[in-house]
Tab-separated table of C-alpha atoms and ligand atoms in Angstrom:
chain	number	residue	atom	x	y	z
A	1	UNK	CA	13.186	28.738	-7.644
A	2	UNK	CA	10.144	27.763	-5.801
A	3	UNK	CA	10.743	28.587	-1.608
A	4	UNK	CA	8.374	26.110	0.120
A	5	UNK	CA	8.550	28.434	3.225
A	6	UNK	CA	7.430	31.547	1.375
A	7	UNK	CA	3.548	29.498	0.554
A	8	UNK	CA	1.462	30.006	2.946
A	9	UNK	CA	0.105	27.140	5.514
A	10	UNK	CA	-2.655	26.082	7.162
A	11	UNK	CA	-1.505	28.116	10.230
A	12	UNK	CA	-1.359	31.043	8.848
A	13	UNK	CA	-4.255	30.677	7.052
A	14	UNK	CA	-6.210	30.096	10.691
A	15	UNK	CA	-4.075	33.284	12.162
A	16	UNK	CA	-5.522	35.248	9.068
A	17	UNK	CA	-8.819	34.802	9.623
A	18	UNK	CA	-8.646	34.751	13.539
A	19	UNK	CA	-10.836	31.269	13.909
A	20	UNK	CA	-11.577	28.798	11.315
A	21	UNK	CA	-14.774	28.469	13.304
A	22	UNK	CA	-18.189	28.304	11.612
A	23	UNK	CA	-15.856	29.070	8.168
A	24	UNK	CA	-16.811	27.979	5.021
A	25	UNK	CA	-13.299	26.916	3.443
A	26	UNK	CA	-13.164	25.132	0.157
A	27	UNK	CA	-10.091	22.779	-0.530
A	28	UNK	CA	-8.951	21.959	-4.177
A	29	UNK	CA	-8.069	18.568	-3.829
A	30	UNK	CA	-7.005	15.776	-6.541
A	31	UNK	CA	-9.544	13.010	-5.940
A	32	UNK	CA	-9.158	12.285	-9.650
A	33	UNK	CA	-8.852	8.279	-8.893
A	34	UNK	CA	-8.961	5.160	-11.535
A	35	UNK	CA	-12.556	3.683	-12.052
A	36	UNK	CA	-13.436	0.760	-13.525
A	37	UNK	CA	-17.122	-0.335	-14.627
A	38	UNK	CA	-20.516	0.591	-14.941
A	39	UNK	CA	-21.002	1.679	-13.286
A	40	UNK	CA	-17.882	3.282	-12.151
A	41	UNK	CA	-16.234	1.624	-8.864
A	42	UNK	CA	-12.966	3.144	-7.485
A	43	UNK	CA	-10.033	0.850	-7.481
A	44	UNK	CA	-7.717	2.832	-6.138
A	45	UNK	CA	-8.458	5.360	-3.038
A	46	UNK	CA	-5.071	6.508	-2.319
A	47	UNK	CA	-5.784	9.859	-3.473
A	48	UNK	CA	-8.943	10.258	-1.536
A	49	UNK	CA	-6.728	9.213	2.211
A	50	UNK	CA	-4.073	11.379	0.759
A	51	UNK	CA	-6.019	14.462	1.294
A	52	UNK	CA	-7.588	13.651	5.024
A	53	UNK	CA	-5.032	15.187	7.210
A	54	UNK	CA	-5.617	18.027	5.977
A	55	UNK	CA	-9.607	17.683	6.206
A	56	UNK	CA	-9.610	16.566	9.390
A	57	UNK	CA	-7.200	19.021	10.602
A	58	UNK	CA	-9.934	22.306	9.083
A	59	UNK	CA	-12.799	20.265	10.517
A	60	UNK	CA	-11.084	19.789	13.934
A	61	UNK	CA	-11.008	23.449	13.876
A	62	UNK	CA	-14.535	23.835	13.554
A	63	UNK	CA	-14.731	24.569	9.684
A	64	UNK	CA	-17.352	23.598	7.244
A	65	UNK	CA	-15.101	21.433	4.442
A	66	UNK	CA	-16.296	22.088	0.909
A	67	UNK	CA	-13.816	19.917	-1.182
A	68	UNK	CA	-13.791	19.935	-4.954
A	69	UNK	CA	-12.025	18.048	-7.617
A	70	UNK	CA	-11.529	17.040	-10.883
A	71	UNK	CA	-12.283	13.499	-12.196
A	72	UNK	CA	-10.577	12.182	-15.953
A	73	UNK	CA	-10.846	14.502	-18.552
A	74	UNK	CA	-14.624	15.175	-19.421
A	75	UNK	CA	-13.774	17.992	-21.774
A	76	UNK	CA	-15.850	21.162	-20.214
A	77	UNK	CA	-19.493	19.367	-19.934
A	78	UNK	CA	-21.296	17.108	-18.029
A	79	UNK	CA	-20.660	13.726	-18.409
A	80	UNK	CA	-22.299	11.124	-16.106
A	81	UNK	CA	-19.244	8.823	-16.478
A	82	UNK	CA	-17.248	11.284	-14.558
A	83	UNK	CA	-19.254	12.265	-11.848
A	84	UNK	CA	-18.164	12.296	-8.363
A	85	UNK	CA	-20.576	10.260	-7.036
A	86	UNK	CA	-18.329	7.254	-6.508
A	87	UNK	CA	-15.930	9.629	-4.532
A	88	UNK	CA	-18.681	11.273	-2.670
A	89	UNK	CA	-19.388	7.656	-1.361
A	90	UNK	CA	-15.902	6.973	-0.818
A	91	UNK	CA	-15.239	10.432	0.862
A	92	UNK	CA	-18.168	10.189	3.492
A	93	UNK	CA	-16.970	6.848	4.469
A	94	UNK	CA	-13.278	8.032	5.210
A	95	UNK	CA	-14.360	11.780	6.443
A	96	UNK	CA	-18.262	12.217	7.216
A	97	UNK	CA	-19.885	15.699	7.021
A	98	UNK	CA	-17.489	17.268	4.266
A	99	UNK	CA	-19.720	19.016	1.185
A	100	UNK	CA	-18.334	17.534	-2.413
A	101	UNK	CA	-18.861	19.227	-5.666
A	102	UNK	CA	-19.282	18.148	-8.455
A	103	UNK	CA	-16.928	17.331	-11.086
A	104	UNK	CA	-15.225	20.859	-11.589
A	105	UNK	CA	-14.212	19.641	-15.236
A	106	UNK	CA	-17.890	19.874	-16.303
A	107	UNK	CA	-17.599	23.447	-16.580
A	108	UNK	CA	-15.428	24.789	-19.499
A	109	UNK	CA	-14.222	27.901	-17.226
A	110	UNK	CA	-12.128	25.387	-15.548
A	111	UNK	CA	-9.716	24.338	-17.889
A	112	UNK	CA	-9.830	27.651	-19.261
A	113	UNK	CA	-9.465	29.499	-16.301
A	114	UNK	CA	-11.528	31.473	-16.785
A	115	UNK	CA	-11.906	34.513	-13.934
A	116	UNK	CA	-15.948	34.041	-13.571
A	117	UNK	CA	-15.325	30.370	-12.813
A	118	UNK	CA	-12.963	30.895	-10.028
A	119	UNK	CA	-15.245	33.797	-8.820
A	120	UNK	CA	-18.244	31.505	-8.396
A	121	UNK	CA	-16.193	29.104	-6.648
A	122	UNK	CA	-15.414	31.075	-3.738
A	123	UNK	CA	-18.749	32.843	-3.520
A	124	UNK	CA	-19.868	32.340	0.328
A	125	UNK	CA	-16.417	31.113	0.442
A	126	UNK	CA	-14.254	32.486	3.476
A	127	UNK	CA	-10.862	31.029	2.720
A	128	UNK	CA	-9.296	28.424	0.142
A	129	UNK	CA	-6.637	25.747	0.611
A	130	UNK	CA	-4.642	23.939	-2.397
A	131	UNK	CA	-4.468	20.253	-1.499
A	132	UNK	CA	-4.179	18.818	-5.006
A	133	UNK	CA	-0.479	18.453	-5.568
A	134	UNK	CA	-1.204	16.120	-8.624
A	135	UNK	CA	-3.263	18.941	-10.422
A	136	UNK	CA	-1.282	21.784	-9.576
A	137	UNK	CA	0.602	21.714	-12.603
A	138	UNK	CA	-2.350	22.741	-14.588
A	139	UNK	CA	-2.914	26.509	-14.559
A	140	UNK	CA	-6.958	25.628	-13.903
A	141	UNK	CA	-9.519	28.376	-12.327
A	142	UNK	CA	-9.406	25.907	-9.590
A	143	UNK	CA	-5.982	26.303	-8.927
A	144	UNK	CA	-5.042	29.843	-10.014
A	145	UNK	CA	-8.007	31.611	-9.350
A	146	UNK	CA	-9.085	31.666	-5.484
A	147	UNK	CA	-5.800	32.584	-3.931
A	148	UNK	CA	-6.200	36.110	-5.943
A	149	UNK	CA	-9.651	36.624	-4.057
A	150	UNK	CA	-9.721	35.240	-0.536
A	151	UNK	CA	-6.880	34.045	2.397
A	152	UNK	CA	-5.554	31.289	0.781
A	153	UNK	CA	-2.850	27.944	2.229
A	154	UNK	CA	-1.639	25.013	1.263
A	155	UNK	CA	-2.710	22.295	2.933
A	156	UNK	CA	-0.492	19.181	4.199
A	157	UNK	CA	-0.429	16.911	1.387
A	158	UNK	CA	1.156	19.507	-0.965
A	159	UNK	CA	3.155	20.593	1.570
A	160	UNK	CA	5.090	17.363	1.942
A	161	UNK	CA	5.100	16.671	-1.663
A	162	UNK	CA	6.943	20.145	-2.184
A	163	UNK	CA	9.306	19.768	0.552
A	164	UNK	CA	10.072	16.449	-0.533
A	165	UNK	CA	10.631	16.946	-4.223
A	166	UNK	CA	12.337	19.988	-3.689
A	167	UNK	CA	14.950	18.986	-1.171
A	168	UNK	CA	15.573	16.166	-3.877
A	169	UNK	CA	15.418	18.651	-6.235
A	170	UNK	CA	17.858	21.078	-4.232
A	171	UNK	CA	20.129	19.034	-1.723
A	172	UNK	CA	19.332	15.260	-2.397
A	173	UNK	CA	21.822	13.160	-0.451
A	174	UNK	CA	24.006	10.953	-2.811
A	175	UNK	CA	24.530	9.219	-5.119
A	176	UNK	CA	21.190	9.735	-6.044
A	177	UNK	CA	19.929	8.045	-8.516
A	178	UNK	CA	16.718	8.279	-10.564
A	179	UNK	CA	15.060	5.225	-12.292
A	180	UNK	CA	12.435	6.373	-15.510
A	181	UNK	CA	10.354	3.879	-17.067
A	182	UNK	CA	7.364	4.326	-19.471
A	183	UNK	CA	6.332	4.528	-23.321
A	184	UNK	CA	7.384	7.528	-24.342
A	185	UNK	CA	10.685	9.749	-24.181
A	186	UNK	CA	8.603	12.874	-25.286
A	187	UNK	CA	6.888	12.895	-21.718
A	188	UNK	CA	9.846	12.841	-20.042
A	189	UNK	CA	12.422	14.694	-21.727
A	190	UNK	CA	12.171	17.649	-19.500
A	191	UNK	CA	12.747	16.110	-16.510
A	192	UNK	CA	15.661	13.979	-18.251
A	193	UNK	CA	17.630	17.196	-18.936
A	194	UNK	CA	16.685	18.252	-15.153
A	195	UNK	CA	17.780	15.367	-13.987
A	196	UNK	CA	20.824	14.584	-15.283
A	197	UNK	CA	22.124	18.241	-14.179
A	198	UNK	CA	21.436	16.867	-10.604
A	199	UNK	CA	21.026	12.755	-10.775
A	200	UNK	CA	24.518	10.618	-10.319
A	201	UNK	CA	23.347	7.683	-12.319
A	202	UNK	CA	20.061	7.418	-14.213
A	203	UNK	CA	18.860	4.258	-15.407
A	204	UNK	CA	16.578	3.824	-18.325
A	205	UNK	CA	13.589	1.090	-18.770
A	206	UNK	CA	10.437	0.867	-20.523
A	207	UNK	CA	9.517	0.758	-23.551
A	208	UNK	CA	11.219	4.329	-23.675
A	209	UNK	CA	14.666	2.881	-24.086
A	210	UNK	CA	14.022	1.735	-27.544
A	211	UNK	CA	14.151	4.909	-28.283
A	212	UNK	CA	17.973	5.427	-26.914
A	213	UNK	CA	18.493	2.021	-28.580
A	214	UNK	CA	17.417	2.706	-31.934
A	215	UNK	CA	19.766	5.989	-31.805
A	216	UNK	CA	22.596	4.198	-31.010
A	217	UNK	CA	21.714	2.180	-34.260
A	218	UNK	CA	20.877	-0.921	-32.511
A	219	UNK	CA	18.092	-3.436	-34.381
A	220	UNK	CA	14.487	-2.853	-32.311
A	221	UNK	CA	12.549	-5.109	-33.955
A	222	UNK	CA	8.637	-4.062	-33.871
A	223	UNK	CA	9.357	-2.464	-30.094
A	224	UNK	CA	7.332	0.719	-29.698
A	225	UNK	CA	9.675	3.844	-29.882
A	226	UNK	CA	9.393	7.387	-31.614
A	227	UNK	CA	11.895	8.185	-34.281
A	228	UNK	CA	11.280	11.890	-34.092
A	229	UNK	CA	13.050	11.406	-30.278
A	230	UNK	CA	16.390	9.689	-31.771
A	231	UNK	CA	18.374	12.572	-32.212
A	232	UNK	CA	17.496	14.130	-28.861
A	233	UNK	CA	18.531	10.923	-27.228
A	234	UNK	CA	21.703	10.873	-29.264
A	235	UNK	CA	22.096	14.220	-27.454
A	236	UNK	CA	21.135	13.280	-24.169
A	237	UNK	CA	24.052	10.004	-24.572
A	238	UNK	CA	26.426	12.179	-25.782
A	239	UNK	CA	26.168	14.744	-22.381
A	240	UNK	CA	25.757	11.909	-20.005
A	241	UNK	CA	27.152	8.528	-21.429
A	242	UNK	CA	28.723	7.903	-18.454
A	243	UNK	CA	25.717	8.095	-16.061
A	244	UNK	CA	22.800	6.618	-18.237
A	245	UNK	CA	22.213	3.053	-17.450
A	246	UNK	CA	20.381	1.454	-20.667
A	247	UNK	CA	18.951	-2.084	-20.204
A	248	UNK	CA	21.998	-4.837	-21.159
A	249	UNK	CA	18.998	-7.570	-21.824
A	250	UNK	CA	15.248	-7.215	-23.201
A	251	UNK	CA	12.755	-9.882	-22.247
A	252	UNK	CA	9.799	-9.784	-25.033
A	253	UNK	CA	8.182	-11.764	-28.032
A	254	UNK	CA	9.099	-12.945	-30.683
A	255	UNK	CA	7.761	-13.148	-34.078
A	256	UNK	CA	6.591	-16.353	-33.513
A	257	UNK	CA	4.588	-15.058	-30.431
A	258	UNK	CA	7.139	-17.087	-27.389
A	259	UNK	CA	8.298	-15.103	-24.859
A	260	UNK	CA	12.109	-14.937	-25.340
A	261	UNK	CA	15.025	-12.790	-23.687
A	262	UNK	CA	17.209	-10.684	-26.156
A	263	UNK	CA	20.844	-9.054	-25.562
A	264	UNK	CA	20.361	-5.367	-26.969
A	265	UNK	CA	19.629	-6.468	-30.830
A	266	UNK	CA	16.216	-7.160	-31.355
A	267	UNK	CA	15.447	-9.775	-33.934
A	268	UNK	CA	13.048	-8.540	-37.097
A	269	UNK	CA	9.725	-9.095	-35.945
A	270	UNK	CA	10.369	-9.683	-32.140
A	271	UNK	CA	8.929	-7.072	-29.678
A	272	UNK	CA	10.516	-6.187	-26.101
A	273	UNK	CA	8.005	-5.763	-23.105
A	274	UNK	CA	10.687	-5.782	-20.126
A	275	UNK	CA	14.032	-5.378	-19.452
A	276	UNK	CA	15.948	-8.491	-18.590
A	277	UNK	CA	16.804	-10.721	-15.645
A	278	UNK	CA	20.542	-8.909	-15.968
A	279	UNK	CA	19.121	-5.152	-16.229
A	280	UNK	CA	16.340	-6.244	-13.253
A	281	UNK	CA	19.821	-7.334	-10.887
A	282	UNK	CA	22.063	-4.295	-12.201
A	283	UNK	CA	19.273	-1.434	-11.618
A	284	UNK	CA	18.680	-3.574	-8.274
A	285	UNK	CA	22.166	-3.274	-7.003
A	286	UNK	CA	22.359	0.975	-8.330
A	287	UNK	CA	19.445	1.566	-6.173
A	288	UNK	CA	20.471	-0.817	-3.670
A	289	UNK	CA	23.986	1.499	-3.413
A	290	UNK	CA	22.109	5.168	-3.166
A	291	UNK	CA	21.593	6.791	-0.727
A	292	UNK	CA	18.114	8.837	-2.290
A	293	UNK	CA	15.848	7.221	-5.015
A	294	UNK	CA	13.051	8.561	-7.174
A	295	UNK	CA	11.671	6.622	-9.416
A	296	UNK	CA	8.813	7.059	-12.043
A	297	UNK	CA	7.628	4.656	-14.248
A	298	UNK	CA	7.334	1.006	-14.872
A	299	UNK	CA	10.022	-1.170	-16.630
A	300	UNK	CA	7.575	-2.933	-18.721
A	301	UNK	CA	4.155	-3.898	-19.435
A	302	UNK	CA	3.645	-5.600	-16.221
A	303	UNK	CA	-0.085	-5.193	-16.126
A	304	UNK	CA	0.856	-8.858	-17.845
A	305	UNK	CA	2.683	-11.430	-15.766
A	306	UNK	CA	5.033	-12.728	-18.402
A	307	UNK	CA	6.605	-9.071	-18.144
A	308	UNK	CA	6.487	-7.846	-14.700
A	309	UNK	CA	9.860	-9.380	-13.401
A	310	UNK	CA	12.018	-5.908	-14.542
A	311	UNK	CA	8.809	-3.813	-12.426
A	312	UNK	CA	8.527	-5.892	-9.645
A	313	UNK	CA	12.645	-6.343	-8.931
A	314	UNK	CA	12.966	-2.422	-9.316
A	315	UNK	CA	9.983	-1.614	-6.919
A	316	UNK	CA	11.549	-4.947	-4.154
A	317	UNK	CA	15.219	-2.668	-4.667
A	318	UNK	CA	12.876	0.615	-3.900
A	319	UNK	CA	11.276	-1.467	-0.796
A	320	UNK	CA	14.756	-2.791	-0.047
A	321	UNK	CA	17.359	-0.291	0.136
A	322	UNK	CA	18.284	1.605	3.056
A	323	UNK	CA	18.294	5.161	0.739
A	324	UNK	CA	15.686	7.828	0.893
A	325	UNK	CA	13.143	6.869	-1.545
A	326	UNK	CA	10.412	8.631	-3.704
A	327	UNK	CA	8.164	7.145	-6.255
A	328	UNK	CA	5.931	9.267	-8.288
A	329	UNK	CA	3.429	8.841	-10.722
A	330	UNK	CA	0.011	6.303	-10.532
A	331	UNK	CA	1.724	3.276	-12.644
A	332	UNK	CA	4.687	2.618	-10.661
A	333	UNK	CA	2.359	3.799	-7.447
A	334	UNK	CA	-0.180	0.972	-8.427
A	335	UNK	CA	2.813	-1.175	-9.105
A	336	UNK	CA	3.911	-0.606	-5.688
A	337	UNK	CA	0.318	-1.294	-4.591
A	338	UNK	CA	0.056	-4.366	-6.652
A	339	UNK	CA	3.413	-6.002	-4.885
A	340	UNK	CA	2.706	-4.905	-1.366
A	341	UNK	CA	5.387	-2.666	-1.367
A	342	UNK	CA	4.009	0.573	-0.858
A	343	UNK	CA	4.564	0.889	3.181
A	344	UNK	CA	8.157	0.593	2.317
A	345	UNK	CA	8.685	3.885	0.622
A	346	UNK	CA	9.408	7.235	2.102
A	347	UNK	CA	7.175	9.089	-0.496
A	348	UNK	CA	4.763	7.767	-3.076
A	349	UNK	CA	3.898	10.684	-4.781
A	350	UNK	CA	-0.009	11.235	-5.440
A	351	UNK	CA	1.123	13.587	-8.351
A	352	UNK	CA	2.728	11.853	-12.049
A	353	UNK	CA	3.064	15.055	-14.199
A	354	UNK	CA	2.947	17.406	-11.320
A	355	UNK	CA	5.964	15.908	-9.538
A	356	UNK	CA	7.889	15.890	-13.123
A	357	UNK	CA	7.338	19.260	-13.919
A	358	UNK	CA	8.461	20.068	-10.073
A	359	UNK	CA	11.364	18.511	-10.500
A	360	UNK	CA	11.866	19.773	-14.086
A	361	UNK	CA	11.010	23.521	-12.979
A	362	UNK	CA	11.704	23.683	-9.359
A	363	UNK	CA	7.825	25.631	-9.594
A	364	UNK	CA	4.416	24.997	-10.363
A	365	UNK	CA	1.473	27.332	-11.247
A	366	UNK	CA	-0.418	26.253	-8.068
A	367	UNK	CA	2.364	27.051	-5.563
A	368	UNK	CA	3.285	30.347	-7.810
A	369	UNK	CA	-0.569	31.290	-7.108
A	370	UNK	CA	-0.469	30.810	-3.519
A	371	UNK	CA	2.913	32.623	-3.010
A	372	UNK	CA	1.513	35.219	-4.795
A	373	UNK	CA	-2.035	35.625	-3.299
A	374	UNK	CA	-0.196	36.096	0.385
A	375	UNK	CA	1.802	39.233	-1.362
A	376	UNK	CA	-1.408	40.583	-3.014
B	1	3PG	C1	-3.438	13.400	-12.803
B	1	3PG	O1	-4.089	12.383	-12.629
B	1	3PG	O2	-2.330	13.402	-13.368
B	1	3PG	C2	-3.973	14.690	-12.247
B	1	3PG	O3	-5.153	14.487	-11.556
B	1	3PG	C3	-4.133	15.691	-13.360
B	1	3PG	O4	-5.041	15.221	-14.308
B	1	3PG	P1	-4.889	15.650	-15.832
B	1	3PG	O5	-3.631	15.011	-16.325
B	1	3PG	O6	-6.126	15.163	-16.522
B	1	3PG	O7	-4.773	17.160	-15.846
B	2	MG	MG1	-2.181	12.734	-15.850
């Protein structure tokens, strides 16, 4: 398992190369934030503030910042949709005089780590810092590659975000409870398993729980769900009846097209979109009772009013209760957002699959490279 104290920081990175004076040190940072328009506007900067402590911290010191970043998935070419100019607008507004490159994603070698990628990256380059906790999942040159070739740290973002996942992870104060929402049971079942070897209650919402319905043979109507998933949530019931909370009331459509709330048999033709009033109180009062939270993913489509009661009483019981509390992943982060509650969490994650797979794995490739660049 993943030892946050054996990774390198930005103290030892200064100690290794005697001054961070006049140094050129690039930071790998996750500035990969949503856009809307043409063109592109950023409508959510969270990711971009994320990353200035440690910024300001190297540029305190006297280093020259050279940050670099993904942005959406422009599949190894470039593609003026994605380029960071947006962020480079942002950035200098938050943190003046820091050098942005552009969209690392435009080069192929990136997603295919491949070894001349990361070598042109730190050309001129004296030392390297990982700051993008949300992308250091991905085994990308970024990630992997410079801690094999110059004095490498994490920097304070993904610092916290380790330390906090992993003492949830490791030593979480109970009960601890986790809340999942979102489409799909496939994206999650790894960190289902992991959880429920660690979690004393999770409770299930989004349109994921159809899923669990439909394999306990209940009705489900024309709700999304994936019927290659039944029999692994079959399993997953069977181990953990007990401490899997399933919705007891589905707000949705019906046939007809009226929005309607349903017990746990959906009508033929009717579609659920959010878990009902009784589900929004009873995963209230669960979270309410913990003593540590993490929750990922909303409990219905509440990009539409008409189903945002389930999200928005889960995130005021995240806001609300007294436990330690950690949100992850940009929907229920922009839900937060979107109710004003994001000040009242410990720890919104700025990672969705990275802080999954950390909590799945207890590791990532990105902290695996930096542990192992400080041996090399
Ligand atoms: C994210 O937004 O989840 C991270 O920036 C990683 O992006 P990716 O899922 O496109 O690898
Ligand atoms: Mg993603």
């Amino acid at each position: 398992m993943s030892e946050v104290d054996e990774i390198p920081t930005l103290e030892d990175l200064e100690q290794q190369l005697g001054s961070l004076h006049g140094k050129r040190i690039l930071v790998r940072t996750d500035f990969n934030v949503p856009l809307e328009g043409d063109p592109p506007r950023i409508t959510d900067d969270f990711r971009i503030r994320a990353a200035l402590p440690t910024l300001q911290w190297l540029q305190e010191r006297g280093a020259q910042v050279v940050a670099a970043s993904h942005l959406g998935r422009p599949k190894g070419k470039p593609d003026p949709k994605y380029s960071m100019d947006p962020v480079r607008a942002r950035l200098a507004e938050l943190a003046p005089d820091i050098e942005l490159l552009e969209n690392l994603r435009f080069e192929a070698g990136e997603e295919g780590n491949d070894p001349a990628s990361a070598a042109l990256l730190v050309e001129g380059i004296d030392g390297y810092v990982n700051d993008a906790f949300g992308a250091s999942h991905r085994a990308h040159a970024s990630i992997v590659g410079p801690p094999q070739a110059v004095p490498s740290a994490m920097g304070r973002l993904l610092q916290r975000e380790v330390e906090v996942l992993l003492e949830l992870r490791g030593n979480p104060r109970r009960p601890f409870v986790a809340v999942l929402g979102g489409a799909k049971v496939s994206d999650k079942l790894g960190v289902i398993e992991a959880l429920l070897d660690i979690v004393d209650a999770l409770a299930i919402g989004g349109a994921m729980c159809f899923t669990f319905f439909a394999s306990r043979g209940l009705p489900i109507g024309d709700s999304l769900w994936e019927p290659d998933q039944v029999e692994t949530c079959r399993r997953l019931l069977s181990i953990a009846e007990q401490r899997i909370h399933l919705p007891t009331d589905i707000v949705g459509l019906t046939a007809g097209g009226e929005v309607a709330t349903f017990g746990t048999r959906l009508p033929d033709g009717a579609k659920g979109l959010d878990i009902g009033p009784g589900t929004a109180a009873e995963f209230g009062d669960i979270v309410m009772d913990a003593r540590t939270v993490f929750w990922n993913g909303p409990m219905g489509m509440f990009e539409d009013e008409r189903f945002a009661a389930g999200t928005r009483a889960v995130a005021q019981a995240v806001a609300d209760t007294k436990a330690f509390t950690v949100v992850g992943g940009g929907d229920s982060a922009a839900a937060l957002a979107e109710f004003g509650l994001d000040d009242d969490v410990d720890h919104v994650s700025t990672g969705g699959g990275a802080s999954l797979e950390l909590l799945e794995l207890g590791d990532l490739p990105g902290l695996v490279a930096l542990r192992e660049g400080r041996r090399a």
